[in-house]
XYZ file of C-alpha atoms in Angstrom:
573
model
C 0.000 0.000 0.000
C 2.882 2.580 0.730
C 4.355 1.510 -2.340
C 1.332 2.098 -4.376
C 0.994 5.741 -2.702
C 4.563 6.305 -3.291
C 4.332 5.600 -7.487
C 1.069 8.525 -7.327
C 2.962 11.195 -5.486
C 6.092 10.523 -7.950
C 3.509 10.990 -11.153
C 1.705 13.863 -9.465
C 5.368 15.514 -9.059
C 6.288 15.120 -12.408
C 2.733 16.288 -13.527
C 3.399 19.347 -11.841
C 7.021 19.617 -12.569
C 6.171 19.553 -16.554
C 5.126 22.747 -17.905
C 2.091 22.794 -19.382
C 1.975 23.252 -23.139
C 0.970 26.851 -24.362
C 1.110 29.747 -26.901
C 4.589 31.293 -27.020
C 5.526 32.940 -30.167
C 3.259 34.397 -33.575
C 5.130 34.434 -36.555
C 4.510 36.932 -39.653
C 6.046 36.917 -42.990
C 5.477 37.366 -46.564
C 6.000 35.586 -50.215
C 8.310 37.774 -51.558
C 9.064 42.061 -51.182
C 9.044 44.665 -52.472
C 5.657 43.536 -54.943
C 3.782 45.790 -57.110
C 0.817 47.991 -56.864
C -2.569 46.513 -57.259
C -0.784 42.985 -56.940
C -1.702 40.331 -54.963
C 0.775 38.397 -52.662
C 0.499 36.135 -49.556
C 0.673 37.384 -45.795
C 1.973 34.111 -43.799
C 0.838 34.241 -40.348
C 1.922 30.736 -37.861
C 1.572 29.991 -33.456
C 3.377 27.395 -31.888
C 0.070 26.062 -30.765
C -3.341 25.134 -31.316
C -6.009 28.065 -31.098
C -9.443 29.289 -31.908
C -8.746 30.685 -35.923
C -10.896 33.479 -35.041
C -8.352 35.102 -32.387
C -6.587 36.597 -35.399
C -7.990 40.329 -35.999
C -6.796 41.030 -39.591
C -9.267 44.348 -39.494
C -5.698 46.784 -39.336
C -5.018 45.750 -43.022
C -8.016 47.221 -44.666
C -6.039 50.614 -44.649
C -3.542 50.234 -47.139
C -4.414 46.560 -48.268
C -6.811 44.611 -50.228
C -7.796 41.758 -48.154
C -8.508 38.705 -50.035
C -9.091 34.946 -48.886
C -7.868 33.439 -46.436
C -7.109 30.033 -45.412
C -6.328 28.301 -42.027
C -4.084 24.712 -41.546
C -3.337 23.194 -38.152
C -0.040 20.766 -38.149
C 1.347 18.608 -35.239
C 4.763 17.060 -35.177
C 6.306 14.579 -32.859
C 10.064 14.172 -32.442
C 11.732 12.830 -29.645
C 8.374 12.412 -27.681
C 7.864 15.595 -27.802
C 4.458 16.980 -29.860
C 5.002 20.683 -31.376
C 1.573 21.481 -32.479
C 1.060 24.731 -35.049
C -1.797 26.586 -36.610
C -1.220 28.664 -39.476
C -3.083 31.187 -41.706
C -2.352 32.795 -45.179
C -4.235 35.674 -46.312
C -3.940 37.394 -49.871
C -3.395 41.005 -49.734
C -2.854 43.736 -52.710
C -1.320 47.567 -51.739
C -3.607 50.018 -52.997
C -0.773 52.439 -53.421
C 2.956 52.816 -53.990
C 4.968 53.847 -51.490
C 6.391 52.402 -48.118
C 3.756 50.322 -46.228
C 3.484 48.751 -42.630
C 2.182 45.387 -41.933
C 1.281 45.842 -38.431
C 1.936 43.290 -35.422
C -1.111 40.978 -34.513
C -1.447 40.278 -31.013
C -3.179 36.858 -29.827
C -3.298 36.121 -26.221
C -0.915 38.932 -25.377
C 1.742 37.742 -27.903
C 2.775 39.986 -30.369
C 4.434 39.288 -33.972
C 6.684 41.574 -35.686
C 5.683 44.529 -37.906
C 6.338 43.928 -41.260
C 7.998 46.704 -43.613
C 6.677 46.440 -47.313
C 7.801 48.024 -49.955
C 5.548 48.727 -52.976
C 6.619 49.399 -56.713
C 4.263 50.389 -59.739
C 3.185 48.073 -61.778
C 5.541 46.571 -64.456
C 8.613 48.178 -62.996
C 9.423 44.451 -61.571
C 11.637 42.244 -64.520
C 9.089 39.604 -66.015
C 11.480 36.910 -64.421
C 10.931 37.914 -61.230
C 7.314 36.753 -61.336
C 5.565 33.837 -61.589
C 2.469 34.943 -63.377
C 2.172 38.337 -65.719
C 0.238 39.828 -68.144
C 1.346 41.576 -71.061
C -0.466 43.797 -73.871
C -0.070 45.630 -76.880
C -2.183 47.895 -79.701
C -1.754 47.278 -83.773
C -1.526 51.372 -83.995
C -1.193 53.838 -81.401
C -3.103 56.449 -84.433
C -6.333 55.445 -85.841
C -9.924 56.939 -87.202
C -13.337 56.400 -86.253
C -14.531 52.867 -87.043
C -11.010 51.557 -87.763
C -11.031 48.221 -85.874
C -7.663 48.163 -83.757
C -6.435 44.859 -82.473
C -5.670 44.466 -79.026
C -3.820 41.138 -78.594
C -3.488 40.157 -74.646
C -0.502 37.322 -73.109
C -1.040 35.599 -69.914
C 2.243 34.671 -68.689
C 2.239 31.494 -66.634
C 5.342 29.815 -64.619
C 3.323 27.737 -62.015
C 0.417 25.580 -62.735
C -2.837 27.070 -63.517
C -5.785 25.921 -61.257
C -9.215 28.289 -62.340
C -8.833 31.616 -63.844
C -10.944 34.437 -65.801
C -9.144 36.709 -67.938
C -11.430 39.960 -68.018
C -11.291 42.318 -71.478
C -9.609 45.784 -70.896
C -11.937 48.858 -69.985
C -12.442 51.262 -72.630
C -15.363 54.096 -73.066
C -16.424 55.643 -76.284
C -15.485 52.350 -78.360
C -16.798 49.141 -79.452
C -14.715 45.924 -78.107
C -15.711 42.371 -78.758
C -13.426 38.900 -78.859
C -12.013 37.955 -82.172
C -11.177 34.187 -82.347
C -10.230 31.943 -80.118
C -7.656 31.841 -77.281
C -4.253 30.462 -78.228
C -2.283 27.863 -75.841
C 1.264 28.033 -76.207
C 4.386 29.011 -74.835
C 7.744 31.158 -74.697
C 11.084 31.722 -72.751
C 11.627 35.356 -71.352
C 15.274 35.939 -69.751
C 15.713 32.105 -70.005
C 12.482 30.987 -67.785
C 10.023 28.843 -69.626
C 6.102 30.224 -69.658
C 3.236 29.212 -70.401
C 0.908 31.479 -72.832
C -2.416 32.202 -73.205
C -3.201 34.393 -76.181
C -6.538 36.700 -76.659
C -7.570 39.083 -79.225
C -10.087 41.642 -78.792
C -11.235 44.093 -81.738
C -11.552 47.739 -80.295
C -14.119 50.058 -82.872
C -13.971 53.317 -81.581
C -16.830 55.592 -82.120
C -15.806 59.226 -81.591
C -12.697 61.240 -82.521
C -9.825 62.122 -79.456
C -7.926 59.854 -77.097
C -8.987 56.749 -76.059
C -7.762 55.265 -72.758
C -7.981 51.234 -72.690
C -7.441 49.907 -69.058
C -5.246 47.003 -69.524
C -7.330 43.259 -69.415
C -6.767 41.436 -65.776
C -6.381 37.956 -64.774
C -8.266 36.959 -61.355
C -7.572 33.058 -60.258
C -5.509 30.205 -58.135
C -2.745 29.013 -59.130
C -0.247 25.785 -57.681
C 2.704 26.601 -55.967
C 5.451 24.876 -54.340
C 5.562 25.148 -50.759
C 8.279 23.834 -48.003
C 6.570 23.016 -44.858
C 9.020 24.390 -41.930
C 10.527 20.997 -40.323
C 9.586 18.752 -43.098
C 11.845 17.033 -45.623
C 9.542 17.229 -48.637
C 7.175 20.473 -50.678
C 3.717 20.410 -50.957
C 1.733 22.202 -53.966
C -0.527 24.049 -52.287
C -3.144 26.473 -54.090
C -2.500 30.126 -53.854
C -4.837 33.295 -55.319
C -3.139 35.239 -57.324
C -4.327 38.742 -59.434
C -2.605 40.224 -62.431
C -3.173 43.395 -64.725
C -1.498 44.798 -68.085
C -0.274 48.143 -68.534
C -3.081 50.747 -69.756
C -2.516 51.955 -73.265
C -4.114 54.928 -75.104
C -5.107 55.664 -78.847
C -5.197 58.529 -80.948
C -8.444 58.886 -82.751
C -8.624 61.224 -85.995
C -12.122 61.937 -87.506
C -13.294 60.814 -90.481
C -11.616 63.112 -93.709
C -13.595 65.608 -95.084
C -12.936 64.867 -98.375
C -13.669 61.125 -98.342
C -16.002 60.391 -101.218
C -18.615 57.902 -100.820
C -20.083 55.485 -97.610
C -16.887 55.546 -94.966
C -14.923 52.180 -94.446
C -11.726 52.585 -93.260
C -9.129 49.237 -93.828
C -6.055 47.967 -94.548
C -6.821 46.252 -97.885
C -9.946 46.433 -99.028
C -10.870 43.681 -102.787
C -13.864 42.725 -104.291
C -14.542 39.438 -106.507
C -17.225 37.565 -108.164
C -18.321 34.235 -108.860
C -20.206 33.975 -112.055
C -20.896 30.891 -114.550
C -17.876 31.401 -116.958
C -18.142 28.416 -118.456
C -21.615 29.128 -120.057
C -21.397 31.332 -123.391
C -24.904 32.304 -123.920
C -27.862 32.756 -121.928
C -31.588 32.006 -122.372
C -34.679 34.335 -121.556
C -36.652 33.357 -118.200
C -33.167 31.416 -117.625
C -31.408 32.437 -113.934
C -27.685 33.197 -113.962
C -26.311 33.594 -110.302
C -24.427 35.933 -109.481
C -22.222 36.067 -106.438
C -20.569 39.202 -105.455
C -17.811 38.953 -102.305
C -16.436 42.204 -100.193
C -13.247 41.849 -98.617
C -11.742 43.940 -96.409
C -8.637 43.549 -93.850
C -8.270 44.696 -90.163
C -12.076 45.568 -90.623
C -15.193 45.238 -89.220
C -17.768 43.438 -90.661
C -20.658 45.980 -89.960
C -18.763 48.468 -91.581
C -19.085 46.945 -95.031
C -21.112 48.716 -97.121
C -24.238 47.258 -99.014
C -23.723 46.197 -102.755
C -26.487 47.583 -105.290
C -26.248 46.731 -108.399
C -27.207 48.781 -111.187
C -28.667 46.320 -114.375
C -30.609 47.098 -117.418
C -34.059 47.475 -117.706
C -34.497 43.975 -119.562
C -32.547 42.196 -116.466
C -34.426 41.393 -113.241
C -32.337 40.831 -109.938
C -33.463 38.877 -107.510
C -30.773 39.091 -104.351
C -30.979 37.122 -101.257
C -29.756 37.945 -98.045
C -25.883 39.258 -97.985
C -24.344 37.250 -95.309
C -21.482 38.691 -93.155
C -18.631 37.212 -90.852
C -15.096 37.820 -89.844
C -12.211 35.055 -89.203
C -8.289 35.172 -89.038
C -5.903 34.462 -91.774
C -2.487 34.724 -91.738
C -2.773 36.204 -88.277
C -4.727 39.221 -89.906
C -8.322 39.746 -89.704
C -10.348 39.542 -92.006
C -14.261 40.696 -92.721
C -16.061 39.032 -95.801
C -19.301 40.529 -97.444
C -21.282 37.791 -99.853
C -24.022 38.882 -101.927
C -25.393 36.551 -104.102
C -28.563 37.322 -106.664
C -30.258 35.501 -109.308
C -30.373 37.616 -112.632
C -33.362 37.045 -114.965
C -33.257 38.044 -118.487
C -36.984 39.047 -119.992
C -35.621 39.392 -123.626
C -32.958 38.466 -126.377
C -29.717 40.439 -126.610
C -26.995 41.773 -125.691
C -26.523 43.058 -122.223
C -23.813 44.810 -120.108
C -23.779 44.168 -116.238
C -21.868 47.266 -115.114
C -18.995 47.656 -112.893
C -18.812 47.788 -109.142
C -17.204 50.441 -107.048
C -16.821 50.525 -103.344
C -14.611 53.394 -102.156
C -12.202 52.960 -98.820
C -10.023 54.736 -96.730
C -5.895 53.646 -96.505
C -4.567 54.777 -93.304
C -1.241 53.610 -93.957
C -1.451 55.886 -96.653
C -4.105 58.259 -95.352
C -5.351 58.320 -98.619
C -8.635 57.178 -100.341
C -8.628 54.462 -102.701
C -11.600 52.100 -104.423
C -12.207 48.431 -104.869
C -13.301 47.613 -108.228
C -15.144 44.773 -110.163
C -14.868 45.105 -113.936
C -18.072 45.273 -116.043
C -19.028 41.984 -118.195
C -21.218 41.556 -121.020
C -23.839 38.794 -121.510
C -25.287 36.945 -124.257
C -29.219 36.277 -124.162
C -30.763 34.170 -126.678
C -34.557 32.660 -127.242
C -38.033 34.303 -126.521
C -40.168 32.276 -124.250
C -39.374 30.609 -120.934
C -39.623 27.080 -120.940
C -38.608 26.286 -117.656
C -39.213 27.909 -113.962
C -36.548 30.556 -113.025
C -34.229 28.867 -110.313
C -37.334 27.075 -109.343
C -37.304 23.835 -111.363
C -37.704 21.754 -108.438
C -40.686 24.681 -107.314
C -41.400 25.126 -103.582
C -39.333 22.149 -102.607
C -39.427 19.087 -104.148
C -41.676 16.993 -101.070
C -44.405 18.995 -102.730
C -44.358 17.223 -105.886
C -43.491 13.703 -104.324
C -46.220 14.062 -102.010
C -48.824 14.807 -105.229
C -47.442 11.643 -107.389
C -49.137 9.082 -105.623
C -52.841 10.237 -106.879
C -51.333 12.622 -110.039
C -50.426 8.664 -111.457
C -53.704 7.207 -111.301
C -55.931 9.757 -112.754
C -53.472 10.302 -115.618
C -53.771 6.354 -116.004
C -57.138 6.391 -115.544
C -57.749 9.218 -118.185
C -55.705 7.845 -120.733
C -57.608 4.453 -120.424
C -60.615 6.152 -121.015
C -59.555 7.693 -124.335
C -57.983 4.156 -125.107
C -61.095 2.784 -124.785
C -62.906 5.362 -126.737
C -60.408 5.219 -129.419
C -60.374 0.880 -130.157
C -64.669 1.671 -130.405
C -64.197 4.496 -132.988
C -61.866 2.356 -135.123
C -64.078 -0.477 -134.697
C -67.303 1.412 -135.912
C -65.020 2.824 -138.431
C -64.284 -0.691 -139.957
C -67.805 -2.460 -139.564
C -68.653 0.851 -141.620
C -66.607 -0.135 -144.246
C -68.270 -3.373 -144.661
C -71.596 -1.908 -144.207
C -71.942 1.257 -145.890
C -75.314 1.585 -145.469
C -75.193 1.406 -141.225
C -72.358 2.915 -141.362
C -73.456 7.101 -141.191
C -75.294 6.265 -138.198
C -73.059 3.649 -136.190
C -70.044 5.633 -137.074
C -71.581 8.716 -135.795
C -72.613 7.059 -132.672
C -69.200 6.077 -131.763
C -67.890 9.566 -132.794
C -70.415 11.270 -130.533
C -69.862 8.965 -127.941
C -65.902 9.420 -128.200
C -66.322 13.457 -128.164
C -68.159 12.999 -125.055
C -65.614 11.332 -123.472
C -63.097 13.203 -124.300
C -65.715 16.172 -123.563
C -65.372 14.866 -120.330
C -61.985 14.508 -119.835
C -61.331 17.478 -120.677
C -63.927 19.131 -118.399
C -62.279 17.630 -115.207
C -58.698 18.437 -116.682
C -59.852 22.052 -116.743
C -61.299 21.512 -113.581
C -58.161 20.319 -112.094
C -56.239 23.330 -114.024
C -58.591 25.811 -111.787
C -57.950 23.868 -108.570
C -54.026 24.289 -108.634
C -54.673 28.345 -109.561
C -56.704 28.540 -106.517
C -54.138 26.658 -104.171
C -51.268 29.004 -105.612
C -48.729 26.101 -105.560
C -46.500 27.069 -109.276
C -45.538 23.567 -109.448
C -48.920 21.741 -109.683
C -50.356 24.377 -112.124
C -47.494 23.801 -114.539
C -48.533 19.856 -114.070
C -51.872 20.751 -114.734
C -51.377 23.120 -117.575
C -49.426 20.323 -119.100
C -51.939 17.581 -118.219
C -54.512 19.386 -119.914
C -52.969 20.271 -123.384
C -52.313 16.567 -123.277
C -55.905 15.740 -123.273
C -56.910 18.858 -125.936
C -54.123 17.753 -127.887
C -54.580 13.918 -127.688
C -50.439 13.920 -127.307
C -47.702 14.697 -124.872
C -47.225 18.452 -124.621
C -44.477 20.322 -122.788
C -44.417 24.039 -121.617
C -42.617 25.306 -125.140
C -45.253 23.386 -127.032
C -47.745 24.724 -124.844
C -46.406 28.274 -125.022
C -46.657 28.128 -128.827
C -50.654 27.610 -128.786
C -50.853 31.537 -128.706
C -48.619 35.180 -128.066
C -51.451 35.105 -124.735
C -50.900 31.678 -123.357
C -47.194 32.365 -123.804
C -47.159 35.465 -121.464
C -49.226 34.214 -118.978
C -46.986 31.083 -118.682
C -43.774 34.072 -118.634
C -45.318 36.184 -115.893
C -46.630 33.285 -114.173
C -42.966 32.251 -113.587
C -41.564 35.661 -113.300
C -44.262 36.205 -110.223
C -43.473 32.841 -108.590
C -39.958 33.376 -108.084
C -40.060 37.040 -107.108
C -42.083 35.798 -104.260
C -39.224 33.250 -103.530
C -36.745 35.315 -103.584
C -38.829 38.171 -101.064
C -39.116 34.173 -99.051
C -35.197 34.055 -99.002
C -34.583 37.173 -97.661
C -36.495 36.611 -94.792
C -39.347 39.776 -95.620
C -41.841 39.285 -93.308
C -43.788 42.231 -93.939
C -47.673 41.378 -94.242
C -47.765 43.517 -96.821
C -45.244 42.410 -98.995
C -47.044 39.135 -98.637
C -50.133 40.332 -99.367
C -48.704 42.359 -102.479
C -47.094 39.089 -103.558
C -50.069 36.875 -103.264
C -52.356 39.329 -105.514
C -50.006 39.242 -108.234
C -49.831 35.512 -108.083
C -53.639 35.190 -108.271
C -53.345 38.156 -111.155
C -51.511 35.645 -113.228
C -53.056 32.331 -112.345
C -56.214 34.823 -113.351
C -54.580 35.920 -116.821
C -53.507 32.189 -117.265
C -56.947 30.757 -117.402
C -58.083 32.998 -119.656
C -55.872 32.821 -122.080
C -56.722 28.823 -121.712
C -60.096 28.656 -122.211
C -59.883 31.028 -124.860
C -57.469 28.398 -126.953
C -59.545 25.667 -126.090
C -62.366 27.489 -127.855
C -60.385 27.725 -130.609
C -59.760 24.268 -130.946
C -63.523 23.439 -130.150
C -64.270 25.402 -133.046
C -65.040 22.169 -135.941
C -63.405 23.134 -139.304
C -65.728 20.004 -141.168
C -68.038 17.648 -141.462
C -66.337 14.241 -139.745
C -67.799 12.001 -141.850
C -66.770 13.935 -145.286
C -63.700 11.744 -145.878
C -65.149 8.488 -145.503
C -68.645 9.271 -147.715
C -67.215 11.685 -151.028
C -70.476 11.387 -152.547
């Protein structure tokens, strides 16, 4: 028993005899000094001990510093059986001005760290090796007019690992900036250290004359970094915040010249060509020829192209559809493209001139004006009718047409069986006639009368059919009609020329007919979604389809007109 009591009061003396384990020391120190204005470096604050994080007051910073995130790590180390326990924090601060600054002591528990002296530089004064992440940026001209598009190319210098990041564009009032492109990946040695790049180009359009002050594009993210843990034998990567800016940069903007002559487009190279059908010699009337006319214009934007108009002959009908505009890199220049492309209709024989083209453009190089030109060409036209549809052979898409065969097959089989049929009794009539020449006035007229009617009847519901596809306004299925019917008058396979040669009427109806259908196409194509272009449209349509029926019927009187007796050849006396 006294031996047991004897062990306790030996442990209770050595309890008391071993201090107990507290805060003793803070420790403050930062990633590098002197740093740069507006830049963001670490603030490394470690106790020899483990403490409530919120003991740390970092409110004295906000007067010369930017306080950003901050992070908190506890550590404990045993050597020798002895535990050395640490809690550490690292906050990101950024000077908001040059000059000397203090870094002021943090007390915790009535222990007090060291102040810090900081010393802060401007921006880009420290050498780019120095630095583990910089930005760097640059102008195409430091003089420039209204609407020019200056370039403003932007490098993100990278020497650590890149985490998350968002590159902002530069500030700029008074001026248009968008992105051009896409970012390039690459990379580059500066003062023999190895970086990573990130490229960017933005297009700045400024909109009024005088200086224009671009506030450099800034890069806001974390980044990996290697970091030796005090004690320990190996780095960790650990992820750190880190802020970068480039250098503002300011333009001179001149006005547009007084003199300038025409719409203003200011660019460094400005060409126009065409695509046209060289190949073809000579032309038909009611036959389309597209036309495609291209703008292009470097280190320019593409709203500043102008509009082409061009300027035909009375006897040639242009039907444009909508100019399309982009802009894409080449040759690391940029370039803006304007395509126009138009389907020309002739309305007559001859010979015809399209004139030349002319867009005017300012060099500032050579701050001089100079024009873009397309050379005038001459065209053959030859025939007089239009046999086929205008760019429009297909008509209104050809599902239209596939969805009609179906039921368009049988009735033209079912028509054609009944003039077989009425045909093979005629002839039949006709023989027994022969043999019978007595019967053979009033048999043979019988079958005759009974073949008229049928084809009476045919024709009828052909006509019928005609008046159907005028009143649905599809092109396509009139023309099928038209074509169907003159079959049936005819009693043989009749195309559109054949048709068109009935009469000087039928053959302009079938030409305006066309003429109107593709006009309202081509108002279709370039998206014109005015009612009352619609309704405009739609009442010349019906016009024709109007004018086209008419001139019908009247030819089918014509040919309903009988020129003889039918039985005269087969009874002289």
């Amino acid at each position: 028993m006294v031996i047991r009591q004897f062990f306790i009061l030996l442990l209770l003396a050595i309890g008391v005899a071993q201090p107990a384990f507290a805060l003793s020391k803070i420790e403050a120190s930062v990633d590098r000094n002197p740093v740069m204005e507006g830049e963001y470096f670490v603030l490394n604050i470690s106790v020899d001990d483990e403490i409530d994080t919120g003991k740390l007051d970092t409110s004295a910073l906000l007067k010369d510093f930017i306080v950003g995130r901050t992070s908190v790590s506890r550590s404990t180390q045993i050597m020798n059986f002895d535990a050395v326990k640490e809690t550490r924090w690292q906050v990101l601060l950024a000077p908001k001005q040059q000059g000397q600054l203090t870094i002021p002591a943090f007390i915790i528990d009535g222990i007090s760290s060291a102040p810090i002296p900081l010393k802060v530089v401007e921006t880009g004064s420290q050498p780019a090796q120095m630095n583990n992440l910089f930005i760097d940026a640059k102008v195409s001209t430091d003089e420039a007019y209204v609407g020019q598009l200056i370039t403003y190319k932007v490098k993100l210098y990278l020497a650590v690992e890149l985490q998350r990041g968002v590159l902002s564009a530069p500030v700029i009032e008074g001026a248009q900036i968008k992105q051009i492109g896409e970012d390039k990946d690459g990379s580059e040695i500066v003062d023999g250290r190895r970086y990573r790049v990130i490229e960017r180009t933005y297009g700045i359009i400024p909109d009024l004359p005088g200086q224009v002050n671009i506030k450099g594009a800034t890069f806001a993210g974390d980044v990996l970094v290697e970091s030796q843990r005090r004690g320990g034998m190996f780095g960790f990567n650990e992820s750190r915040p880190m802020q970068a800016g480039a250098p503002s940069l300011t333009v001179q903007v001149n006005p547009a010249p007084t003199n300038f002559q025409g719409q203003w487009l200011v660019a460094d190279l400005v060409a126009l060509k065409e695509n046209f059908p060289e190949d073809i010699k000579e032309f038909t009337v009611g036959s389309p020829i597209t036309r495609t006319i291209t703008l292009l214009a470097s280190n320019a934007d593409e709203n500043s192209l102008p509009d082409i108009v061009q300027t035909l002959p009375n006897e040639l009908k242009s039907y444009p559809e909508k100019p399309q505009r982009q802009t894409f890199v080449r040759d690391a220049q940029i370039v803006s493209q304007y395509s126009m492309t138009s389907a020309i209709v002739p309305s007559k024989a001859g010979t015809f001139t399209l004139p030349e083209v002319k867009v005017p453009w300012w060099n500032p190089r050579l701050k001089r004006q100079e024009t873009a030109t397309l050379p005038a060409r001459t065209i053959v036209v030859t025939g007089g009718v239009v046999t086929e549809a205008p760019a429009q052979a297909s008509w209104q898409a050809n599902s239209a047409a596939d969805n009609n065969t179906p039921w368009m097959v049988k009735v033209f089989a079912a028509l054609w069986l009944v003039t077989l049929v009425a045909w093979i009794i005629t002839l039949i009539a006709w023989r027994r006639a022969l043999k019978n020449p007595s019967a053979a006035p009033t048999a043979l007229n019988a079958s005759l009368n009974a073949s008229i009617s049928s084809a009476q009847s045919a024709n009828i519901a052909s006509l019928q059919g005609l008046e159907q596809a005028c009143a649905s306004g599809d092109v396509s299925r009139i023309m099928l009609q038209l074509q169907h019917y003159f079959s049936e008058l005819q009693q043989t396979p009749m195309t559109l020329d054949k048709i068109a040669e009935q009469s000087v009427q039928l053959a302009q109806a079938i030409q305006q007919l066309q003429i109107a259908a593709y006009s309202a196409k081509a108002d279709a194509s370039s998206h014109t979604d005015s009612a009352n272009t619609n309704n405009a449209n739609t009442n010349k349509l019906n016009a024709e389809c109007a004018a086209l029926l008419n001139a019908v019927k009247a030819c089918a009187h014509k040919h309903s007109t009988p020129k003889s007796a039918p039985l005269s050849p087969l009874n002289p006396k």
